[in-house]
XYZ file of C-alpha atoms in Angstrom:
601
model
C 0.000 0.000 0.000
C 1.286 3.364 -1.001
C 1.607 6.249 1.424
C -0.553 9.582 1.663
C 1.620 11.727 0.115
C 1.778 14.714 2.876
C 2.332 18.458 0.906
C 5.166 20.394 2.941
C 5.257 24.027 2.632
C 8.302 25.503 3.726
C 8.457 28.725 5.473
C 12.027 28.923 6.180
C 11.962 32.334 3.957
C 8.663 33.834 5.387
C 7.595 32.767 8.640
C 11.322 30.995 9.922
C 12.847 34.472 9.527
C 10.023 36.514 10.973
C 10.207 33.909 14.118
C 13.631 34.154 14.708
C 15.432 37.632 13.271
C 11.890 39.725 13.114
C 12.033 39.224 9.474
C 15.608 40.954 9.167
C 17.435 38.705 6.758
C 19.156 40.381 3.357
C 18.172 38.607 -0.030
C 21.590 38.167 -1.562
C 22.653 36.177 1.720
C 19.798 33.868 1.905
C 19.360 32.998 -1.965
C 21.943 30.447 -2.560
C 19.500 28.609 0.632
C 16.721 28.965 -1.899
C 18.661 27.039 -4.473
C 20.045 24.528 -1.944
C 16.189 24.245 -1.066
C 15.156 23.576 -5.074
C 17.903 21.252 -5.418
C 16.548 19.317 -2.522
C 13.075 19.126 -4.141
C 11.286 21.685 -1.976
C 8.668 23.120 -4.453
C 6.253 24.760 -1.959
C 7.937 28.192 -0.333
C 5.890 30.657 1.624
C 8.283 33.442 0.336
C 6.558 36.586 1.613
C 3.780 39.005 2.936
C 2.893 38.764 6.628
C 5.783 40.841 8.600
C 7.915 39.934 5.605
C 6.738 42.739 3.571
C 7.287 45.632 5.456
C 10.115 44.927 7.117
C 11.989 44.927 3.835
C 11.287 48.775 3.399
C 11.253 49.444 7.334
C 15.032 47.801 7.966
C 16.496 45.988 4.787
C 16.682 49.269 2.291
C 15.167 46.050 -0.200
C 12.242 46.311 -2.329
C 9.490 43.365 -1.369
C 8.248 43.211 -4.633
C 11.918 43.045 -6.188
C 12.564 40.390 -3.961
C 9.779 38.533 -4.567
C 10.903 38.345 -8.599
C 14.285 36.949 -7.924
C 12.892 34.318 -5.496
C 10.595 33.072 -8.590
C 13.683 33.402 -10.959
C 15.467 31.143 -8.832
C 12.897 28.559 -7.757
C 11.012 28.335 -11.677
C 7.812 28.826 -12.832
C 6.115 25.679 -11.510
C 6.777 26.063 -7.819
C 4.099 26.771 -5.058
C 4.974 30.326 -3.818
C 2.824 31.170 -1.373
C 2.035 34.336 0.634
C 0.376 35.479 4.287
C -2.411 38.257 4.190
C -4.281 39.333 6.834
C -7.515 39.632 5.344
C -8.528 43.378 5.000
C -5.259 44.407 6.546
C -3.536 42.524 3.616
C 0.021 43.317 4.730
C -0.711 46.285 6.651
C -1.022 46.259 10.356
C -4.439 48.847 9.981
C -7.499 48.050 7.976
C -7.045 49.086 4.358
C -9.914 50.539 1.671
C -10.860 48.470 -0.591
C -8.910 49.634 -3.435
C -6.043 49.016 -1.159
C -7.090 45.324 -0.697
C -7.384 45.112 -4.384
C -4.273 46.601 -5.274
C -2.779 44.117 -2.678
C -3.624 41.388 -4.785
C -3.053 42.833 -8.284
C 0.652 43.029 -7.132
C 1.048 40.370 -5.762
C -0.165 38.362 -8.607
C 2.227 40.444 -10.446
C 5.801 39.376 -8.919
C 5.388 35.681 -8.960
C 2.979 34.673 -6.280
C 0.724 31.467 -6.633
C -1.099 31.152 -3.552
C -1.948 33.595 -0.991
C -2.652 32.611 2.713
C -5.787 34.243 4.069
C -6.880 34.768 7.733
C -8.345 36.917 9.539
C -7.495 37.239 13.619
C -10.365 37.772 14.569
C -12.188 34.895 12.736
C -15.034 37.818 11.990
C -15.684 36.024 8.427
C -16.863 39.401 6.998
C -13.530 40.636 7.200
C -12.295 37.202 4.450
C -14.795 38.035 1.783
C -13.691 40.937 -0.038
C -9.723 39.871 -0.061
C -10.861 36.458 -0.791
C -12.629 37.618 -4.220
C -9.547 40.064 -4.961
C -7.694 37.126 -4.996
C -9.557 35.114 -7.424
C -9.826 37.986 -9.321
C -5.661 38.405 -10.360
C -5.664 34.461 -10.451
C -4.728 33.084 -7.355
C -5.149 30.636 -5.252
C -6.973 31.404 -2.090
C -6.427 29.474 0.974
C -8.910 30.345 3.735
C -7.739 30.277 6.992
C -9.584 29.618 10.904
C -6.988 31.177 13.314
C -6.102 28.524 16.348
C -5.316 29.381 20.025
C -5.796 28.073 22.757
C -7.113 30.140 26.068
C -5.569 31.518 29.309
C -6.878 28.587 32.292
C -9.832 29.961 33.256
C -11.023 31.634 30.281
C -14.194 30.374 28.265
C -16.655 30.799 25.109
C -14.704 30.833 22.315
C -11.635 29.114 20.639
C -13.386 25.282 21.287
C -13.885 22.924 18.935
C -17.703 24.269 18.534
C -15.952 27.624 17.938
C -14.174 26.249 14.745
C -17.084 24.626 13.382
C -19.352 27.367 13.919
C -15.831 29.523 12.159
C -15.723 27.097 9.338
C -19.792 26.933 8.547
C -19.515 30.647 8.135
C -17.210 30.703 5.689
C -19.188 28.136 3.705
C -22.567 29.896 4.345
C -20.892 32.821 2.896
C -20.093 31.847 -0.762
C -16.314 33.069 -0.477
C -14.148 31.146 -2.946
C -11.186 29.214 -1.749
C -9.393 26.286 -2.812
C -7.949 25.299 0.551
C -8.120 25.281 4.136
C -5.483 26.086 6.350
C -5.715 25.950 10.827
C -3.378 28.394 11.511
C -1.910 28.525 15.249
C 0.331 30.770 15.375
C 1.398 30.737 19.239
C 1.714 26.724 19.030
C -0.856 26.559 21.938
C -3.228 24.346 21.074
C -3.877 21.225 22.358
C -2.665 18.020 19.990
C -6.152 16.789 21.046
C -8.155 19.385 20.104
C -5.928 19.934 17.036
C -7.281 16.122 15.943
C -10.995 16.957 16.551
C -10.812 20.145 14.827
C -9.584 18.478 11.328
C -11.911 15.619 11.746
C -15.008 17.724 12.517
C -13.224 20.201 9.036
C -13.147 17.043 6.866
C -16.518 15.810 8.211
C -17.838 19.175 7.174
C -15.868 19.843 3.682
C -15.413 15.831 2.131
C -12.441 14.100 1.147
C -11.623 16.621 -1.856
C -10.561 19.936 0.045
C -7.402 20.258 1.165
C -7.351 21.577 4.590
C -3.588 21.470 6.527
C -2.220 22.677 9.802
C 0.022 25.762 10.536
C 1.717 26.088 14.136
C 5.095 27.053 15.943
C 7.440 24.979 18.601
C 6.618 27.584 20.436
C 4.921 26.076 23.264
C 6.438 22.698 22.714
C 3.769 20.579 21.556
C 4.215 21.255 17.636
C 5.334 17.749 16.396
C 2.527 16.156 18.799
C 0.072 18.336 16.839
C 1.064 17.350 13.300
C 1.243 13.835 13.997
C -2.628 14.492 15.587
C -3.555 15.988 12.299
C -2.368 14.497 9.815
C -4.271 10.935 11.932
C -7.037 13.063 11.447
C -6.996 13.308 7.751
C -5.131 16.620 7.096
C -3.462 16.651 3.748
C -0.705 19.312 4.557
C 1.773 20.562 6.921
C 4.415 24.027 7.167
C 7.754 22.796 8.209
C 11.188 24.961 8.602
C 14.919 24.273 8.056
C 17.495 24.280 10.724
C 19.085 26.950 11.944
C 15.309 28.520 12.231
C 13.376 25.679 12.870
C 11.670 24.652 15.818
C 11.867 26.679 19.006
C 9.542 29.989 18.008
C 9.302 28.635 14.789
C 7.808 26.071 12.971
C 8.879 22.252 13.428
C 12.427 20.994 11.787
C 12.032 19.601 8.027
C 14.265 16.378 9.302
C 12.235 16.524 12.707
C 8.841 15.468 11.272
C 10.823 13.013 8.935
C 12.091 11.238 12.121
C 8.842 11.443 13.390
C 6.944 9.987 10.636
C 9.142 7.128 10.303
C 7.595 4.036 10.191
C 3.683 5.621 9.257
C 2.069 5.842 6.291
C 3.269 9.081 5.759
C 5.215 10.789 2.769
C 6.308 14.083 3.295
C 6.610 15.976 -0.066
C 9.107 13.115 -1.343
C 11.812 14.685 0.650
C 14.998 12.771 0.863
C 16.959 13.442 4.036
C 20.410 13.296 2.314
C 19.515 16.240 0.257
C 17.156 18.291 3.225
C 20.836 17.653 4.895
C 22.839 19.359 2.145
C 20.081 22.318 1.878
C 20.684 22.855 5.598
C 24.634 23.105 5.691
C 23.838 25.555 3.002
C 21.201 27.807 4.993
C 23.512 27.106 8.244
C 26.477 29.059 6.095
C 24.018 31.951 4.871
C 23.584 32.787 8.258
C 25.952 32.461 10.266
C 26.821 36.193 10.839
C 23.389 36.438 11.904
C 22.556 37.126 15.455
C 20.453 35.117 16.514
C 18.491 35.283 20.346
C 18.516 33.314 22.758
C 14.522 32.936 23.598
C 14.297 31.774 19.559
C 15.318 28.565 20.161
C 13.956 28.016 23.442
C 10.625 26.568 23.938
C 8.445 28.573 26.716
C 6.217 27.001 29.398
C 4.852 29.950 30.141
C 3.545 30.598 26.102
C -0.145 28.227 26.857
C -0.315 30.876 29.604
C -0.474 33.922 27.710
C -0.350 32.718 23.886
C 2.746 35.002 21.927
C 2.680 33.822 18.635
C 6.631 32.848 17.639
C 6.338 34.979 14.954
C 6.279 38.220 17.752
C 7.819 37.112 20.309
C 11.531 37.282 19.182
C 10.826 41.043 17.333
C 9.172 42.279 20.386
C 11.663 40.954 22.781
C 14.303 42.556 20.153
C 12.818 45.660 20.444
C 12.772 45.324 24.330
C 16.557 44.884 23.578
C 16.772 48.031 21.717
C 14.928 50.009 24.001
C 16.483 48.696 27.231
C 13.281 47.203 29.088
C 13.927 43.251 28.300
C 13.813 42.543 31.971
C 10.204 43.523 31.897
C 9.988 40.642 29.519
C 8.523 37.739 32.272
C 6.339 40.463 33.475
C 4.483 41.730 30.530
C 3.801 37.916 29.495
C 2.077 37.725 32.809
C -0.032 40.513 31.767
C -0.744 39.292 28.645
C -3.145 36.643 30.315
C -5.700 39.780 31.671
C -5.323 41.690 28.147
C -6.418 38.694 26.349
C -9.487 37.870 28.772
C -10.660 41.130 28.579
C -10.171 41.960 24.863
C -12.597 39.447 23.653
C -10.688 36.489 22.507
C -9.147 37.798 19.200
C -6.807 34.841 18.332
C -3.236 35.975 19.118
C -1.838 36.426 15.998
C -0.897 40.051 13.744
C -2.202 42.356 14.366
C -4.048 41.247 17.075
C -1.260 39.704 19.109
C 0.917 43.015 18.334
C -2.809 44.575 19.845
C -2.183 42.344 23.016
C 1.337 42.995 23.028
C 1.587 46.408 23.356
C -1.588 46.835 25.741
C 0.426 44.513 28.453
C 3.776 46.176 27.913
C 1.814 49.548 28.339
C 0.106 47.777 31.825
C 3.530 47.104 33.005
C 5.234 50.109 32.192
C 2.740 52.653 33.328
C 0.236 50.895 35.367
C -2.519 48.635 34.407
C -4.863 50.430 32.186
C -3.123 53.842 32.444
C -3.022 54.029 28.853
C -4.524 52.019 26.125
C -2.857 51.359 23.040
C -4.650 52.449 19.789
C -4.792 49.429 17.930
C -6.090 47.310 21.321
C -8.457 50.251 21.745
C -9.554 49.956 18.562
C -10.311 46.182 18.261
C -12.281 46.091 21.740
C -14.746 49.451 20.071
C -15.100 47.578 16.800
C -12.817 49.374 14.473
C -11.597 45.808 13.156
C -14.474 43.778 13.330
C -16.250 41.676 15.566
C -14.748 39.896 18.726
C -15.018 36.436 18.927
C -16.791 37.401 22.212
C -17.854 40.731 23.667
C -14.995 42.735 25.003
C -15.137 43.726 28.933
C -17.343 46.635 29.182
C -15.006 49.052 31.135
C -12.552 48.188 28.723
C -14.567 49.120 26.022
C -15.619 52.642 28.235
C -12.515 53.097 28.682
C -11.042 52.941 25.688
C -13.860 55.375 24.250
C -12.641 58.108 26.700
C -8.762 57.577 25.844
C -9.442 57.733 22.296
C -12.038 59.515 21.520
C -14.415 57.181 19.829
C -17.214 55.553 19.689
C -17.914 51.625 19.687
C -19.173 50.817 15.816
C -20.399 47.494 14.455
C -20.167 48.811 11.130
C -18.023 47.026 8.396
C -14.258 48.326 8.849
C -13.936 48.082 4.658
C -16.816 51.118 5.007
C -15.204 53.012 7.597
C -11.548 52.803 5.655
C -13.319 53.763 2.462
C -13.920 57.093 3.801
C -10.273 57.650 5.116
C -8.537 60.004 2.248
C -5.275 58.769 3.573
C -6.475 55.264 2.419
C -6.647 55.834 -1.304
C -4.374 55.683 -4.118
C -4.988 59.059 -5.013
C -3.919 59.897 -1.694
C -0.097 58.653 -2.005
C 0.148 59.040 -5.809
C -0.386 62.817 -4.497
C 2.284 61.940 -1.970
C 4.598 60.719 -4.185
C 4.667 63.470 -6.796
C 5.202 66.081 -4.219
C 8.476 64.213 -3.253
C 9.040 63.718 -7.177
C 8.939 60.038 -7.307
C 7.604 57.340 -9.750
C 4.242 56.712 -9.382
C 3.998 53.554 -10.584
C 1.433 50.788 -9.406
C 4.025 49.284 -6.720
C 5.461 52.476 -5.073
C 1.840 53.931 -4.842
C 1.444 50.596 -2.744
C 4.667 50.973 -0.987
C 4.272 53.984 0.632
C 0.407 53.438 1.460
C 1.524 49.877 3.212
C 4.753 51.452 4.951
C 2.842 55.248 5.368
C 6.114 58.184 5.894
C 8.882 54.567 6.076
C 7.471 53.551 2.694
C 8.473 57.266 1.125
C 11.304 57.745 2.919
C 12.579 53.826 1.493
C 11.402 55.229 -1.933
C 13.587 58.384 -1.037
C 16.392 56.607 -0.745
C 16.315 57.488 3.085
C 15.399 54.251 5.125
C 17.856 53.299 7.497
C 19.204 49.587 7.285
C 18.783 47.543 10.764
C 20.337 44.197 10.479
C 21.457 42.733 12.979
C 24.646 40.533 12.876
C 27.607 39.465 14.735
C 30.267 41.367 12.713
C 29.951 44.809 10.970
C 30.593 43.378 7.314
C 27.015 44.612 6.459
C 26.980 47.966 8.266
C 30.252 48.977 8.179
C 29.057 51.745 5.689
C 25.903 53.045 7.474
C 25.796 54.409 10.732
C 22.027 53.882 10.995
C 23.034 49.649 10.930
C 22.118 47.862 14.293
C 24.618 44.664 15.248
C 23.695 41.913 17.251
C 24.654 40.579 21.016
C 27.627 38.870 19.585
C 29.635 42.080 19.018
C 32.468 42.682 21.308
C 32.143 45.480 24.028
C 35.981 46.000 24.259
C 36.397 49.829 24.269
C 33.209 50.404 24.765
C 33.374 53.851 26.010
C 30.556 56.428 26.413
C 27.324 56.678 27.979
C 25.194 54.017 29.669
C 22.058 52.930 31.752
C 22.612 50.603 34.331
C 20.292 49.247 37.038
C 21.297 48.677 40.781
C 19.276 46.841 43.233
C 16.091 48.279 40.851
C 17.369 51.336 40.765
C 18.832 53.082 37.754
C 21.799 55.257 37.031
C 23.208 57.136 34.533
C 27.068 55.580 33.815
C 29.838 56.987 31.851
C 32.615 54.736 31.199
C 35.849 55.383 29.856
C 39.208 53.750 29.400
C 41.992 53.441 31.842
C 41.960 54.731 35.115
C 39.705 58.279 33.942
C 37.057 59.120 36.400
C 33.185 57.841 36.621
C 30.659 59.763 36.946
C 27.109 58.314 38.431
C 24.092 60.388 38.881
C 20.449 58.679 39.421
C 17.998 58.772 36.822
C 14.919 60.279 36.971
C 12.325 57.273 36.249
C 9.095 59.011 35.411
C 7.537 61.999 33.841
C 6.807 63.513 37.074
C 7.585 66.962 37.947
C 11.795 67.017 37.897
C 12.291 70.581 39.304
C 14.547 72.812 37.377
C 16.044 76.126 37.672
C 13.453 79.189 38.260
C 10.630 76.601 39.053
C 8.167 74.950 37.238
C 9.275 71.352 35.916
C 10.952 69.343 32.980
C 8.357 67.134 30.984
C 10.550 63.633 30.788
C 9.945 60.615 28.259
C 7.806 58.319 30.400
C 9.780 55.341 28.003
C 12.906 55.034 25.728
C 11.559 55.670 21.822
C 11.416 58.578 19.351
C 9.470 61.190 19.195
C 7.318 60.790 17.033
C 4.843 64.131 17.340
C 5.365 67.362 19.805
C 1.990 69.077 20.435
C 3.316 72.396 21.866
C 5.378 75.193 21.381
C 7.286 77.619 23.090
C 4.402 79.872 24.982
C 1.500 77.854 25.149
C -0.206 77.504 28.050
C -0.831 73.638 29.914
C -2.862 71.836 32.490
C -1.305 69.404 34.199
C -2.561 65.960 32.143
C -2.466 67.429 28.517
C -0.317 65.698 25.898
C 3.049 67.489 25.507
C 4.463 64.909 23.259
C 4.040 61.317 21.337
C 6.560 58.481 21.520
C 6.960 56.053 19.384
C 8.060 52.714 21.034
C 7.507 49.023 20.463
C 5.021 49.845 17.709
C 2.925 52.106 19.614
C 1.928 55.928 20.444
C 2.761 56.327 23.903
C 1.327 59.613 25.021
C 3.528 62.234 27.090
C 1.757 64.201 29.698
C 2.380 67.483 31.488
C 2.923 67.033 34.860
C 1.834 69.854 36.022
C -0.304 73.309 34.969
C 2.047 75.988 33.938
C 3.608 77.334 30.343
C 5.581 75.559 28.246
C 9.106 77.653 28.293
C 11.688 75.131 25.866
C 11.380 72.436 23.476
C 13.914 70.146 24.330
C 13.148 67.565 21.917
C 12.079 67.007 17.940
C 10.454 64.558 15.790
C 12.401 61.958 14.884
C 14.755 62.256 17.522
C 15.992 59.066 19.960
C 15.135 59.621 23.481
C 15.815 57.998 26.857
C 13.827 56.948 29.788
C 13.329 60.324 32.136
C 14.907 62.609 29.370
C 13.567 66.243 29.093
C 11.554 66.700 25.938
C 9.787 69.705 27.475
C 10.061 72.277 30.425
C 6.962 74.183 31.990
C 7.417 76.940 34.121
């Protein structure tokens, strides 16, 4: 008896490099992988979108679309490439119009793409229709997508098994075209029991002809249990990575599930492990320089707890690096638990995980529910569709007051229609006033990446890759290196915490002299010379917007300034009533913990 031959899509290039270096990976160092990967009979690549797409233009100064056209040079024109969009997000982390989520598609089917990945975090089917007939539309295959998670203890009504079928009757009561199923768990927290009811209550539902297969990370340990569980369960496909970004926040090993598989009736893509051997030396060379963290490879106890997809964890925990907060790390995965619970059940996955993510750093940071992040704000009033369940009610009030809206239940697509700065016409405006091409793809560009997509187009994006020597960056002063560089010499000025206290530290060579002065930890009133008080940067980030000048009059409360930090607005107050006398501070500029942006007097 022959064995069910198993379809492996590998998403070393996509979803291995978002899990383990935020996406941060140069094409000319990882193509001679994707040729090692052809030559081992790999013929199924997710190859882009998802966090993939921006990051190009936000840290690689490399085109997406470019890249995408030497990937299908290299692989031919019969592979499988596949993409990840996030419904009527696309690859945008905010809802886009619906010439936007048109456009996304048009391109896409332009530079080599075969398949495209569909899902939608909050499983609020409304929010797959439109993408999914854009999709058919430029010739593509459309893979429709139920989001997996599984729930904090103690939390109930939604991601069950009843949840899923109720999830996957939707989609077939609503007519949207697809030609596959994927279950897509993207914090590797589900169950390998639950995993095996879902897919046999899916192929109960759709028949033996539809393809349905299983996405999920290492995450949380249980990945290989899960794909054994569905694959007894009838699924027809499984995503699989190549060492060195396999497993841990990623997805399962390539030579893993072999070993696991060995002696079942199982085929996986044809594979031979002699040649998945030689395609892994040849990835293990491409990166080498690469720095890669610790918590990628590590599998996390805590994950089922407070579900980070692996696709987040390492970027966010990267920027914690960059910003000098890691050690809050344990802590704001505690609070994730409370932010989920109370946010409805949105499966944890971009942009809703990102949602999560930044409403429990901002709980830790400033207090819990001192601030609400926009985009968490947003999903609890409605803005992105409807919650799997209702969102806490004084989280809902809440967030009305903080931002200044109202809760809607009316389709998002409507609401971004009406936003000029979500329309072509809008950045082909853009992009003449900065005198550059406005062809289909840069018009997309900059409304994807906003100001970062016209200042990539500019030529003005700064590169941020982070490796353990300076070969890449040794030309650009904007260029980020990893943990493995050597601190020998490393004079100047730094932070360091005693005891939970911090202190400013300069350090110099030889025996020259130290000086250590405490820093000031909040945005509370610092006193300074002829009264009044300095307005300090309640977190390290840029400043992204300053609301004041030199004169105007403030009541203790008002927003001075906006951060930017971990992906999200962090609002500067005035700590006291008074008039603002200096500026301290401009857009764009890097700012410390406790540093003056503003004084009022």
């Amino acid at each position: 008896m022959s064995k069910k031959y198993i379809d492996v899509m590998d998403t070393t290039f996509r979803d291995g490099f978002q899990s383990v270096f935020g996406g941060r990976v140069l094409m000319e160092d990882f193509f001679p992988a994707v040729e090692a990967a052809k030559e081992a009979g790999i013929n199924h690549f997710e190859f882009g979108g998802g966090a993939r797409f921006q990051s190009l233009f936000f840290y690689l100064q490399e085109n997406a679309f470019e890249m995408m056209d030497k990937f299908r040079e290299i692989v031919g024109p019969e592979a499988n490439l596949q993409t990840l969009a996030r419904g009527i997000n696309t690859v945008m982390l905010d809802t886009g119009s619906r010439e936007l989520v048109e456009m996304h598609a048009k391109m896409f089917a332009k530079h080599g793409v075969t398949t495209i990945r569909n899902f939608d975090a909050l499983n609020d089917v409304q929010n797959l229709e439109y993408s999914a007939e854009c999709i058919k539309k430029y010739g593509l295959n459309h893979e429709v997508v139920v989001t997996l998670m599984d729930l904090p203890p103690g939390c109930e009504g939604a991601h069950d098994v009843p949840f899923y079928e109720k999830t996957l009757r939707n989609i077939l009561d609503s007519g949207l075209p697809f030609d596959s199923i994927c279950f897509k768990d993207a914090s590797g927290t589900s169950s390998p029991q639950k995993v095996f009811d879902t897919i046999k209550m899916a192929r109960k539902l759709v028949g033996e002809d539809t393809h349905i297969r299983l996405h999920t990370h290492e995450t949380a340990g249980v990945s290989v249990a899960c794909y054994l569980a569905a694959l007894d369960a009838g699924a027809d496909g499984i995503d699989l990575a190549a060492s060195p970004v396999s497993g841990g926040t990623s997805q399962p090993d390539i030579l893993t599930m072999m070993h696991a598989v060995k002696g079942m009736n199982y085929d996986l893509g044809g594979l031979e492990i002699s040649k998945v051997l030689k395609y892994q030396d040849t990835l293990q060379s491409c990166l080498k320089d690469y720095f890669m963290p610790p918590e990628a490879t590590q599998v996390s106890p805590l994950i089922p707890f407070s579900p980070m997809p692996g696709g987040a964890l390492t970027a966010n925990t990267q920027m914690m690096r960059d910003n000098g907060t890691l050690d809050k790390f344990p802590e704001v995965i505690k609070a994730m638990q409370e932010v989920v619970e109370k946010g409805g059940y949105g499966t944890s996955v971009t942009p809703v995980s990102q949602f999560y993510w930044q409403q429990a750093y901002a709980n830790v940071m400033f207090g819990p529910w001192k601030q609400i992040a926009p985009g968490y704000g947003k999903m609890v009033l409605g803005y992105f569709g409807k919650t799997p369940v209702q969102p806490d009610q004084e989280i809902v009030k809440l967030a009305s007051e903080k931002l200044k809206l109202e809760p809607t239940s009316e389709n998002p697509l409507d609401i971004a229609d009406r936003d000029e700065k979500k329309t072509m016409s809008y950045w082909e405006g853009r992009l003449k006033e900065e005198n550059i091409e406005t062809s289909d793809e840069n018009i997309f560009i900059a409304a994807a990446c906003d100001e970062k997509g016209i200042a990539f187009l500019k030529g003005e994006s700064p590169l941020n890759v982070r490796k353990t020597n300076d070969a890449t960056c040794e030309n650009d002063k904007e260029c980020k290196l990893g943990e493995g560089n050597s601190m020998s010499n490393a004079t100047g000025n730094y932070t360091v915490v005693v005891d939970g206290q911090k202190f400013n530290v300069t350090v110099a060579e030889g025996n020259a002299d130290i000086q250590v002065t405490p820093v000031e930890t909040s945005a509370s009133a610092a006193p300074v010379s002829g009264g009044g008080a300095e307005v300090g940067a309640t977190v390290a980030g840029n400043v992204w917007k300053v609301n004041v000048k030199v004169g105007d009059t403030v009541k203790q409360g008002d927003i001075v300034a906006i951060l930017e930090a971990m992906k999200m607005e962090i609002d500067v107050e005035a700590p006291c009533d008074g008039t603002v006398s200096a500026i301290l501070a401009n857009p764009g500029d890097a700012v410390e913990e406790g540093q003056a942006i503003a004084t009022i007097s």
